[in-house]
Tab-separated table of C-alpha atoms and ligand atoms in Angstrom:
chain	number	residue	atom	x	y	z
A	1	UNK	CA	118.071	81.180	6.383
A	2	UNK	CA	121.182	79.117	7.016
A	3	UNK	CA	124.785	78.584	6.202
A	4	UNK	CA	123.924	76.236	3.348
A	5	UNK	CA	123.017	79.157	1.153
A	6	UNK	CA	125.100	81.753	-0.591
A	7	UNK	CA	124.345	85.169	-2.017
A	8	UNK	CA	125.347	85.692	-5.607
A	9	UNK	CA	125.831	89.288	-6.717
A	10	UNK	CA	126.783	90.654	-10.108
A	11	UNK	CA	128.389	94.011	-9.413
A	12	UNK	CA	128.499	97.255	-11.309
A	13	UNK	CA	124.898	98.456	-11.028
A	14	UNK	CA	124.177	101.925	-9.617
A	15	UNK	CA	121.419	101.656	-7.000
A	16	UNK	CA	118.378	103.769	-7.853
A	17	UNK	CA	114.977	104.273	-6.266
A	18	UNK	CA	113.477	104.213	-2.789
A	19	UNK	CA	114.055	101.841	0.113
A	20	UNK	CA	111.965	101.635	3.273
A	21	UNK	CA	113.928	100.902	6.423
A	22	UNK	CA	112.648	98.290	8.898
A	23	UNK	CA	112.380	98.519	12.672
A	24	UNK	CA	115.652	98.527	14.605
A	25	UNK	CA	116.875	95.030	15.353
A	26	UNK	CA	118.984	96.101	18.339
A	27	UNK	CA	116.048	97.973	19.829
A	28	UNK	CA	113.502	95.244	19.150
A	29	UNK	CA	115.599	92.501	20.782
A	30	UNK	CA	115.891	94.558	23.971
A	31	UNK	CA	112.202	95.500	23.981
A	32	UNK	CA	111.077	91.896	23.478
A	33	UNK	CA	113.117	90.871	26.506
A	34	UNK	CA	111.943	93.938	28.448
A	35	UNK	CA	108.373	92.712	28.065
A	36	UNK	CA	109.290	89.924	30.519
A	37	UNK	CA	108.947	92.619	33.179
A	38	UNK	CA	105.360	93.333	32.188
A	39	UNK	CA	102.265	91.669	33.587
A	40	UNK	CA	99.930	92.013	30.644
A	41	UNK	CA	100.013	91.886	26.882
A	42	UNK	CA	102.572	93.975	24.987
A	43	UNK	CA	101.882	94.634	21.328
A	44	UNK	CA	105.201	95.556	19.743
A	45	UNK	CA	105.043	97.026	16.252
A	46	UNK	CA	107.703	97.631	13.605
A	47	UNK	CA	109.675	94.523	14.612
A	48	UNK	CA	112.000	93.256	11.858
A	49	UNK	CA	111.616	89.672	10.711
A	50	UNK	CA	115.205	88.567	11.325
A	51	UNK	CA	116.643	85.454	12.934
A	52	UNK	CA	117.726	87.170	16.179
A	53	UNK	CA	114.081	88.101	16.783
A	54	UNK	CA	112.788	84.631	15.918
A	55	UNK	CA	115.348	83.093	18.281
A	56	UNK	CA	114.318	85.431	21.099
A	57	UNK	CA	110.652	84.618	20.569
A	58	UNK	CA	111.570	80.945	21.049
A	59	UNK	CA	113.526	81.754	24.193
A	60	UNK	CA	110.634	83.720	25.720
A	61	UNK	CA	108.200	80.912	24.911
A	62	UNK	CA	110.655	78.425	26.437
A	63	UNK	CA	110.597	80.423	29.695
A	64	UNK	CA	106.812	80.204	29.937
A	65	UNK	CA	105.902	83.488	28.276
A	66	UNK	CA	103.753	83.677	25.148
A	67	UNK	CA	105.337	85.483	22.204
A	68	UNK	CA	104.508	85.374	18.518
A	69	UNK	CA	104.393	87.387	15.315
A	70	UNK	CA	100.735	88.315	14.775
A	71	UNK	CA	101.274	90.352	11.625
A	72	UNK	CA	104.053	91.125	9.220
A	73	UNK	CA	105.940	93.235	11.739
A	74	UNK	CA	103.920	93.014	14.946
A	75	UNK	CA	104.832	90.767	17.841
A	76	UNK	CA	102.571	90.132	20.825
A	77	UNK	CA	104.232	89.144	24.075
A	78	UNK	CA	102.455	88.156	27.259
A	79	UNK	CA	104.711	87.168	30.122
A	80	UNK	CA	102.044	87.408	32.855
A	81	UNK	CA	102.542	83.750	33.784
A	82	UNK	CA	106.279	83.473	33.181
A	83	UNK	CA	107.978	81.594	36.035
A	84	UNK	CA	111.091	79.956	34.589
A	85	UNK	CA	114.341	81.793	35.195
A	86	UNK	CA	116.797	79.410	33.496
A	87	UNK	CA	117.989	80.105	29.959
A	88	UNK	CA	120.335	77.326	28.881
A	89	UNK	CA	123.318	77.612	26.537
A	90	UNK	CA	121.404	75.761	23.849
A	91	UNK	CA	118.721	78.418	23.758
A	92	UNK	CA	120.863	81.541	24.098
A	93	UNK	CA	124.104	80.636	22.336
A	94	UNK	CA	123.233	82.329	19.061
A	95	UNK	CA	122.367	85.794	20.249
A	96	UNK	CA	124.301	88.305	22.190
A	97	UNK	CA	121.135	90.150	23.166
A	98	UNK	CA	120.170	87.182	25.338
A	99	UNK	CA	122.279	88.884	28.036
A	100	UNK	CA	119.239	91.135	28.547
A	101	UNK	CA	117.499	88.100	30.022
A	102	UNK	CA	119.698	88.577	33.096
A	103	UNK	CA	118.320	92.027	33.908
A	104	UNK	CA	114.747	91.217	32.921
A	105	UNK	CA	114.484	87.915	34.834
A	106	UNK	CA	116.261	89.404	37.833
A	107	UNK	CA	113.867	92.375	37.813
A	108	UNK	CA	110.794	90.220	37.443
A	109	UNK	CA	111.607	87.064	39.470
A	110	UNK	CA	114.582	88.202	41.589
A	111	UNK	CA	116.596	85.396	40.088
A	112	UNK	CA	118.100	84.559	36.742
A	113	UNK	CA	120.285	81.776	35.467
A	114	UNK	CA	121.464	82.587	31.977
A	115	UNK	CA	124.216	80.971	29.930
A	116	UNK	CA	126.988	83.324	28.885
A	117	UNK	CA	125.741	84.678	25.611
A	118	UNK	CA	126.988	84.149	22.061
A	119	UNK	CA	126.556	86.470	19.072
A	120	UNK	CA	128.983	87.776	16.503
A	121	UNK	CA	132.624	86.984	17.001
A	122	UNK	CA	134.715	90.120	17.144
A	123	UNK	CA	136.840	89.958	20.227
A	124	UNK	CA	136.267	89.737	23.919
A	125	UNK	CA	132.739	90.607	24.979
A	126	UNK	CA	132.871	91.079	28.745
A	127	UNK	CA	129.849	91.568	31.013
A	128	UNK	CA	131.634	92.989	34.056
A	129	UNK	CA	129.684	96.253	33.859
A	130	UNK	CA	126.351	94.401	33.753
A	131	UNK	CA	127.396	92.460	36.858
A	132	UNK	CA	128.582	95.597	38.608
A	133	UNK	CA	125.119	97.069	38.076
A	134	UNK	CA	123.250	94.015	39.361
A	135	UNK	CA	125.476	93.874	42.445
A	136	UNK	CA	124.908	97.556	43.121
A	137	UNK	CA	121.181	96.790	43.296
A	138	UNK	CA	121.859	94.106	45.910
A	139	UNK	CA	122.034	90.971	43.751
A	140	UNK	CA	124.539	88.166	44.218
A	141	UNK	CA	126.186	87.021	40.989
A	142	UNK	CA	128.094	83.757	40.426
A	143	UNK	CA	129.476	82.380	37.201
A	144	UNK	CA	129.643	78.601	37.199
A	145	UNK	CA	129.735	76.005	34.453
A	146	UNK	CA	129.114	78.649	31.802
A	147	UNK	CA	126.002	79.972	33.551
A	148	UNK	CA	125.575	83.380	35.149
A	149	UNK	CA	123.480	82.810	38.274
A	150	UNK	CA	121.957	85.895	39.826
A	151	UNK	CA	119.776	86.065	42.907
A	152	UNK	CA	118.462	88.818	45.146
A	153	UNK	CA	116.234	88.871	48.210
A	154	UNK	CA	115.292	92.370	47.239
A	155	UNK	CA	116.524	94.895	44.705
A	156	UNK	CA	117.206	98.367	46.013
A	157	UNK	CA	118.196	101.303	43.829
A	158	UNK	CA	121.714	102.738	43.983
A	159	UNK	CA	124.133	104.747	41.819
A	160	UNK	CA	126.137	102.813	39.243
A	161	UNK	CA	129.036	104.490	37.475
A	162	UNK	CA	129.896	102.595	34.286
A	163	UNK	CA	133.649	102.357	33.638
A	164	UNK	CA	133.038	101.917	29.917
A	165	UNK	CA	130.112	103.257	27.946
A	166	UNK	CA	128.138	100.077	27.342
A	167	UNK	CA	124.812	99.797	25.549
A	168	UNK	CA	124.212	96.322	26.961
A	169	UNK	CA	125.043	97.218	30.571
A	170	UNK	CA	122.961	100.410	30.418
A	171	UNK	CA	119.902	98.534	29.143
A	172	UNK	CA	120.409	95.574	31.495
A	173	UNK	CA	120.629	97.826	34.553
A	174	UNK	CA	117.490	99.714	33.437
A	175	UNK	CA	115.689	96.362	33.181
A	176	UNK	CA	116.823	95.210	36.624
A	177	UNK	CA	115.971	98.575	38.185
A	178	UNK	CA	112.546	99.244	36.642
A	179	UNK	CA	110.745	97.277	39.399
A	180	UNK	CA	113.348	97.756	42.169
A	181	UNK	CA	112.743	99.754	45.344
A	182	UNK	CA	113.896	103.355	45.252
A	183	UNK	CA	115.992	105.222	42.707
A	184	UNK	CA	118.769	103.804	40.538
A	185	UNK	CA	121.136	106.199	38.792
A	186	UNK	CA	123.249	105.031	35.841
A	187	UNK	CA	126.142	107.421	35.390
A	188	UNK	CA	128.165	107.410	32.141
A	189	UNK	CA	125.257	105.673	30.454
A	190	UNK	CA	125.173	104.813	26.746
A	191	UNK	CA	123.094	107.262	24.671
A	192	UNK	CA	122.327	105.116	21.614
A	193	UNK	CA	118.872	105.543	20.067
A	194	UNK	CA	117.894	102.058	21.162
A	195	UNK	CA	118.711	102.837	24.810
A	196	UNK	CA	116.183	105.679	24.540
A	197	UNK	CA	113.711	103.389	22.779
A	198	UNK	CA	113.859	100.783	25.563
A	199	UNK	CA	113.311	103.518	28.180
A	200	UNK	CA	110.346	104.846	26.163
A	201	UNK	CA	108.901	101.338	25.925
A	202	UNK	CA	109.217	100.752	29.678
A	203	UNK	CA	107.766	104.196	30.452
A	204	UNK	CA	104.806	103.549	28.182
A	205	UNK	CA	104.161	100.374	30.217
A	206	UNK	CA	104.222	102.355	33.498
A	207	UNK	CA	107.924	102.659	34.408
A	208	UNK	CA	109.497	105.895	35.622
A	209	UNK	CA	112.775	106.415	33.745
A	210	UNK	CA	114.237	109.848	33.094
A	211	UNK	CA	117.345	111.016	31.256
A	212	UNK	CA	117.688	108.262	28.646
A	213	UNK	CA	119.705	109.747	25.790
A	214	UNK	CA	121.952	111.640	28.236
A	215	UNK	CA	124.914	110.452	30.338
A	216	UNK	CA	122.788	110.073	33.453
A	217	UNK	CA	119.677	107.918	33.596
A	218	UNK	CA	117.434	107.930	36.699
A	219	UNK	CA	115.091	105.030	37.268
A	220	UNK	CA	112.506	105.316	40.025
A	221	UNK	CA	111.277	101.780	40.634
A	222	UNK	CA	107.549	101.093	40.301
A	223	UNK	CA	105.499	98.205	41.707
A	224	UNK	CA	104.241	96.783	38.432
A	225	UNK	CA	104.251	97.354	34.664
A	226	UNK	CA	101.107	97.053	32.556
A	227	UNK	CA	100.570	95.977	28.951
A	228	UNK	CA	100.223	98.304	25.989
A	229	UNK	CA	101.243	98.988	22.408
A	230	UNK	CA	104.622	100.316	21.303
A	231	UNK	CA	106.307	100.885	17.972
A	232	UNK	CA	110.055	100.264	17.589
A	233	UNK	CA	112.244	103.032	16.069
A	234	UNK	CA	113.684	102.617	12.548
A	235	UNK	CA	116.978	100.792	12.219
A	236	UNK	CA	119.836	103.297	12.223
A	237	UNK	CA	122.338	100.687	11.061
A	238	UNK	CA	120.209	99.270	8.254
A	239	UNK	CA	119.600	102.855	7.076
A	240	UNK	CA	123.317	103.581	7.211
A	241	UNK	CA	124.099	100.407	5.298
A	242	UNK	CA	121.799	101.500	2.456
A	243	UNK	CA	123.183	105.054	2.522
A	244	UNK	CA	126.699	103.675	2.140
A	245	UNK	CA	125.648	101.167	-0.540
A	246	UNK	CA	124.013	103.983	-2.518
A	247	UNK	CA	127.194	106.081	-2.204
A	248	UNK	CA	129.519	103.213	-3.124
A	249	UNK	CA	127.594	102.342	-6.279
A	250	UNK	CA	127.369	106.054	-7.200
A	251	UNK	CA	123.599	105.705	-7.199
A	252	UNK	CA	120.626	107.874	-6.254
A	253	UNK	CA	118.526	106.431	-3.450
A	254	UNK	CA	115.834	107.820	-1.149
A	255	UNK	CA	116.184	106.035	2.193
A	256	UNK	CA	112.786	106.358	3.883
A	257	UNK	CA	111.143	105.641	7.244
A	258	UNK	CA	114.178	106.824	9.194
A	259	UNK	CA	115.055	109.399	11.849
A	260	UNK	CA	117.627	111.653	10.096
A	261	UNK	CA	118.967	112.869	13.468
A	262	UNK	CA	120.213	109.313	14.165
A	263	UNK	CA	122.204	109.412	10.926
A	264	UNK	CA	124.082	112.685	11.560
A	265	UNK	CA	127.584	111.261	12.069
A	266	UNK	CA	127.311	109.227	8.866
A	267	UNK	CA	125.656	111.983	6.829
A	268	UNK	CA	128.476	114.378	7.810
A	269	UNK	CA	131.177	111.889	6.759
A	270	UNK	CA	129.476	111.150	3.455
A	271	UNK	CA	129.192	114.871	2.717
A	272	UNK	CA	132.872	115.307	3.583
A	273	UNK	CA	133.625	112.660	0.947
A	274	UNK	CA	131.584	114.497	-1.682
A	275	UNK	CA	128.391	112.433	-1.533
A	276	UNK	CA	125.144	114.375	-2.001
A	277	UNK	CA	123.011	114.110	1.161
A	278	UNK	CA	119.538	115.690	1.202
A	279	UNK	CA	117.619	115.477	4.456
A	280	UNK	CA	113.827	115.314	4.709
A	281	UNK	CA	111.588	114.821	7.767
A	282	UNK	CA	111.726	111.037	7.686
A	283	UNK	CA	114.025	110.326	4.755
A	284	UNK	CA	117.465	111.029	3.375
A	285	UNK	CA	118.333	111.125	-0.317
A	286	UNK	CA	121.836	109.945	-1.189
A	287	UNK	CA	123.328	110.643	-4.607
A	288	UNK	CA	126.736	110.920	-6.200
A	289	UNK	CA	127.285	113.357	-9.052
A	290	UNK	CA	131.000	114.068	-8.597
A	291	UNK	CA	133.573	112.198	-10.702
A	292	UNK	CA	135.299	110.807	-7.618
A	293	UNK	CA	134.798	110.560	-3.867
A	294	UNK	CA	137.352	112.023	-1.454
A	295	UNK	CA	139.222	110.138	1.271
A	296	UNK	CA	138.189	110.530	4.918
A	297	UNK	CA	139.376	109.530	8.363
A	298	UNK	CA	136.777	107.859	10.533
A	299	UNK	CA	136.772	106.985	14.244
A	300	UNK	CA	134.087	104.799	15.744
A	301	UNK	CA	132.635	106.066	19.014
A	302	UNK	CA	129.593	105.503	21.191
A	303	UNK	CA	126.541	107.522	20.008
A	304	UNK	CA	126.418	110.287	18.844
A	305	UNK	CA	129.799	109.347	17.351
A	306	UNK	CA	130.264	107.250	14.240
A	307	UNK	CA	128.741	103.789	14.957
A	308	UNK	CA	131.021	100.759	15.101
A	309	UNK	CA	128.183	98.821	13.456
A	310	UNK	CA	128.781	100.858	10.278
A	311	UNK	CA	132.581	100.544	10.383
A	312	UNK	CA	132.954	97.609	7.933
A	313	UNK	CA	130.468	99.114	5.452
A	314	UNK	CA	132.160	102.550	5.631
A	315	UNK	CA	135.625	101.075	5.244
A	316	UNK	CA	134.424	99.314	2.115
A	317	UNK	CA	133.294	102.658	0.711
A	318	UNK	CA	136.712	104.162	1.516
A	319	UNK	CA	138.409	101.533	-0.685
A	320	UNK	CA	136.969	103.238	-3.756
A	321	UNK	CA	137.534	106.855	-2.639
A	322	UNK	CA	140.590	108.782	-3.846
A	323	UNK	CA	143.567	108.798	-1.462
A	324	UNK	CA	144.538	107.165	1.826
A	325	UNK	CA	141.971	106.965	4.621
A	326	UNK	CA	142.391	105.884	8.224
A	327	UNK	CA	139.715	103.900	10.052
A	328	UNK	CA	140.104	103.781	13.828
A	329	UNK	CA	137.941	101.278	15.703
A	330	UNK	CA	137.443	102.504	19.265
A	331	UNK	CA	134.613	100.276	20.478
A	332	UNK	CA	135.586	96.659	19.766
A	333	UNK	CA	138.972	94.961	20.035
A	334	UNK	CA	138.932	92.839	16.953
A	335	UNK	CA	136.484	94.054	14.369
A	336	UNK	CA	138.746	93.948	11.299
A	337	UNK	CA	138.610	90.221	10.559
A	338	UNK	CA	136.685	90.819	7.343
A	339	UNK	CA	139.504	92.857	5.821
A	340	UNK	CA	141.248	89.735	4.502
A	341	UNK	CA	138.081	89.012	2.559
A	342	UNK	CA	137.929	92.552	1.217
A	343	UNK	CA	141.572	92.411	0.147
A	344	UNK	CA	140.825	89.184	-1.718
A	345	UNK	CA	138.433	91.272	-3.778
A	346	UNK	CA	141.219	93.682	-4.690
A	347	UNK	CA	141.062	96.197	-1.840
A	348	UNK	CA	144.312	97.510	-0.401
A	349	UNK	CA	143.818	97.752	3.348
A	350	UNK	CA	146.444	97.212	6.059
A	351	UNK	CA	145.568	96.654	9.669
A	352	UNK	CA	147.984	98.228	12.132
A	353	UNK	CA	147.748	96.890	15.661
A	354	UNK	CA	144.229	95.892	16.651
A	355	UNK	CA	142.344	99.042	16.005
A	356	UNK	CA	143.679	100.982	13.007
A	357	UNK	CA	143.125	100.177	9.347
A	358	UNK	CA	144.881	102.114	6.623
A	359	UNK	CA	142.864	102.134	3.429
A	360	UNK	CA	144.636	102.901	0.166
A	361	UNK	CA	141.741	104.154	-1.927
A	362	UNK	CA	141.049	104.007	-5.616
A	363	UNK	CA	140.931	100.206	-5.755
A	364	UNK	CA	139.161	98.339	-8.490
A	365	UNK	CA	137.274	95.576	-6.673
A	366	UNK	CA	136.667	92.299	-8.467
A	367	UNK	CA	134.206	89.529	-7.665
A	368	UNK	CA	135.371	86.529	-5.609
A	369	UNK	CA	133.951	83.936	-3.217
A	370	UNK	CA	134.002	85.548	0.257
A	371	UNK	CA	132.665	84.841	3.740
A	372	UNK	CA	130.584	87.006	6.031
A	373	UNK	CA	132.649	86.941	9.227
A	374	UNK	CA	129.918	88.635	11.278
A	375	UNK	CA	126.663	90.513	10.740
A	376	UNK	CA	128.022	93.920	9.702
A	377	UNK	CA	131.048	92.414	7.961
A	378	UNK	CA	128.489	90.511	5.903
A	379	UNK	CA	126.834	93.800	4.954
A	380	UNK	CA	130.251	95.121	3.958
A	381	UNK	CA	130.775	92.116	1.681
A	382	UNK	CA	127.432	92.851	0.019
A	383	UNK	CA	128.490	96.465	-0.609
A	384	UNK	CA	131.871	95.334	-1.948
A	385	UNK	CA	130.098	92.879	-4.245
A	386	UNK	CA	127.756	95.594	-5.526
A	387	UNK	CA	130.701	97.698	-6.703
A	388	UNK	CA	132.981	94.873	-7.836
A	389	UNK	CA	133.500	93.859	-11.428
A	390	UNK	CA	132.003	90.431	-12.025
A	391	UNK	CA	130.307	87.973	-9.732
A	392	UNK	CA	130.804	87.657	-5.965
A	393	UNK	CA	129.519	84.757	-3.908
A	394	UNK	CA	128.984	85.425	-0.221
A	395	UNK	CA	128.937	82.540	2.252
A	396	UNK	CA	127.962	82.282	5.936
A	397	UNK	CA	124.669	84.063	5.387
A	398	UNK	CA	123.441	83.098	8.846
A	399	UNK	CA	125.249	86.208	10.111
A	400	UNK	CA	123.534	88.541	7.648
A	401	UNK	CA	120.167	86.927	8.371
A	402	UNK	CA	120.554	87.772	12.060
A	403	UNK	CA	119.966	91.443	11.431
A	404	UNK	CA	118.873	92.485	7.922
A	405	UNK	CA	115.229	92.082	6.926
A	406	UNK	CA	114.640	91.226	3.256
A	407	UNK	CA	118.064	92.485	2.255
A	408	UNK	CA	118.068	90.907	-1.195
A	409	UNK	CA	114.500	92.009	-1.993
A	410	UNK	CA	115.263	95.584	-0.956
A	411	UNK	CA	118.474	95.704	-2.995
A	412	UNK	CA	116.829	94.050	-5.992
A	413	UNK	CA	114.123	96.724	-5.955
A	414	UNK	CA	116.946	99.284	-6.246
A	415	UNK	CA	118.271	97.506	-9.327
A	416	UNK	CA	120.917	95.239	-7.778
A	417	UNK	CA	121.633	91.923	-9.457
A	418	UNK	CA	121.422	89.729	-6.398
A	419	UNK	CA	120.065	86.323	-5.633
A	420	UNK	CA	120.346	83.513	-3.095
A	421	UNK	CA	121.260	79.968	-4.007
A	422	UNK	CA	121.938	76.670	-2.319
A	423	UNK	CA	125.619	76.149	-1.766
A	424	UNK	CA	125.459	72.881	-3.671
A	425	UNK	CA	123.124	73.564	-6.566
A	426	UNK	CA	121.497	70.728	-8.437
A	427	UNK	CA	123.690	69.421	-11.256
A	428	UNK	CA	123.165	71.478	-14.363
A	429	UNK	CA	122.286	74.670	-12.496
A	430	UNK	CA	124.725	77.508	-13.171
A	431	UNK	CA	126.124	78.672	-9.865
A	432	UNK	CA	127.706	81.971	-10.696
A	433	UNK	CA	126.648	83.876	-13.766
A	434	UNK	CA	122.969	84.423	-14.707
A	435	UNK	CA	122.312	86.245	-11.461
B	1	EPU	N1	132.242	96.292	27.615
B	1	EPU	C1	132.947	96.005	28.750
B	1	EPU	N2	132.257	95.473	29.812
B	1	EPU	C2	130.924	95.221	29.777
B	1	EPU	C3	130.210	95.513	28.611
B	1	EPU	C4	130.910	96.058	27.519
B	1	EPU	O1	134.155	96.213	28.827
B	1	EPU	O2	130.368	94.752	30.776
B	1	EPU	C5	132.962	96.878	26.455
B	1	EPU	C6	132.937	95.962	25.238
B	1	EPU	O3	133.993	95.023	25.279
B	1	EPU	C7	133.073	96.953	24.101
B	1	EPU	C8	132.351	98.202	24.630
B	1	EPU	O4	132.261	98.034	26.037
B	1	EPU	O5	134.419	97.253	23.914
B	1	EPU	C9	130.942	98.432	24.082
B	1	EPU	O6	130.136	97.295	24.301
B	1	EPU	P1	128.542	97.379	24.473
B	1	EPU	O7	128.202	96.761	25.774
B	1	EPU	O8	128.100	98.773	24.225
B	1	EPU	O9	128.034	96.440	23.310
B	1	EPU	P2	126.795	95.462	23.332
B	1	EPU	O10	125.706	96.035	24.147
B	1	EPU	O11	127.247	94.092	23.602
B	1	EPU	C10	125.574	96.617	21.331
B	1	EPU	C11	125.069	96.178	19.989
B	1	EPU	C12	126.242	95.912	19.071
B	1	EPU	C13	127.101	97.176	18.980
B	1	EPU	C14	127.499	97.670	20.367
B	1	EPU	C15	128.238	99.000	20.366
B	1	EPU	C16	123.013	95.084	20.523
B	1	EPU	C17	122.234	93.823	20.626
B	1	EPU	N3	124.263	94.984	20.156
B	1	EPU	O12	126.363	95.541	21.819
B	1	EPU	O13	125.660	95.633	17.810
B	1	EPU	O14	128.256	96.923	18.225
B	1	EPU	O15	126.334	97.813	21.197
B	1	EPU	O16	127.437	99.977	19.773
B	1	EPU	O17	122.475	96.156	20.743
B	1	EPU	C18	125.492	94.656	15.715
B	1	EPU	O18	124.338	95.080	15.657
B	1	EPU	O19	126.117	94.198	14.717
B	1	EPU	C19	126.197	94.701	16.988
B	1	EPU	C20	127.251	93.977	17.265
């Protein structure tokens, strides 16, 4: 799992079969951090084995909690004796979700000192709305020498109106407010499935949170949270990535262990393009039986809109549809960096301004060495490679490894010709063909 490996994919195979989706990475990272608020043991099931999770486990252990994988996808966390409130840059630099440490440590210890977080690089990633929430609860926040220092004598509930719909700020304010005095109201809250999952986790440990999944979340602070067992929801973005990969390769894939409701915006777009989408209770079958897919315009939006985390994968699919499509990115400032890589594979995509990409469809993609420029851009490169003629080598796998569990194994089981190699293979080892 590092940047000294590359993925080698021989394209042109239609994906066929069944794939089981793992637990949601973006939910699991928040829930692991949320367990800092709990005095007692939390058993968290359906946690994906990805590097963001492993890094967070290290961070929690470094703060004096006890966290470990105790089974293939079960993590036990016990933060009963956690006392350290300082998370240095060295420990948090790799993961954006470390910002949740601010809310959790503040809620639990009334102080937190957390380095400004890292994560994928796609534009400015401000935390003003998180800070606004902490201050509304009575905390004092200073940023100095790259650290966000937060202290409070006491935390008292208040109403926070978010100026932008932010998943991170919504979850962070819930974490800070769960043990505060009185009632906190988050207005204009994010409604993503993982916001609801974090609220459900906290409630199952004794919190009193109502309205998660709507614009207004009400948190009535409680004195203490107790341990328990909780299972993370399936990964909406991993599921979407496989649905798009199946469509792009003109395959026939049953994507299982998912919540079809979470996939509605994608399912609707795929159907609009002519992809066959069959919904079951906990699965969706994707198949293509039409000679060509139709163009579509897509706008990313907070949930229930089309997810920004599926934008690069969807845009890759649009490169092989018939006609001109427009992709409008409404969530992040600069999430089109990967397009240069896609164009090197033969796509014809022009970025206009910061947020619009015009996709001339009907391209014949061809294999090339390309880089994953972030986690979801990496997934897009994998999809492009699966449909390209010839061999594609994908570099910078550390991004993909942050969020996709067993990606190669799952794709291989669907028939993909995919493998992982050292960047500098031993002399005599073929690096490209023979995948
Ligand atoms: N924003 C602000 N101020 C803030 C916070 C956010 O202006 O204080 C802006 C951001 O600049 C952005 C928008 O609000 O334009 C949305 O940001 P949000 O806070 O919702 O993003 P996040 O919580 O940092 C999570 C996911 C991202 C996903 C976004 C949007 C996690 C760990 N990360 O990030 O996932 O893109 O929500 O849905 O949950 C990924 O999985 O690849 C990924 C990047």
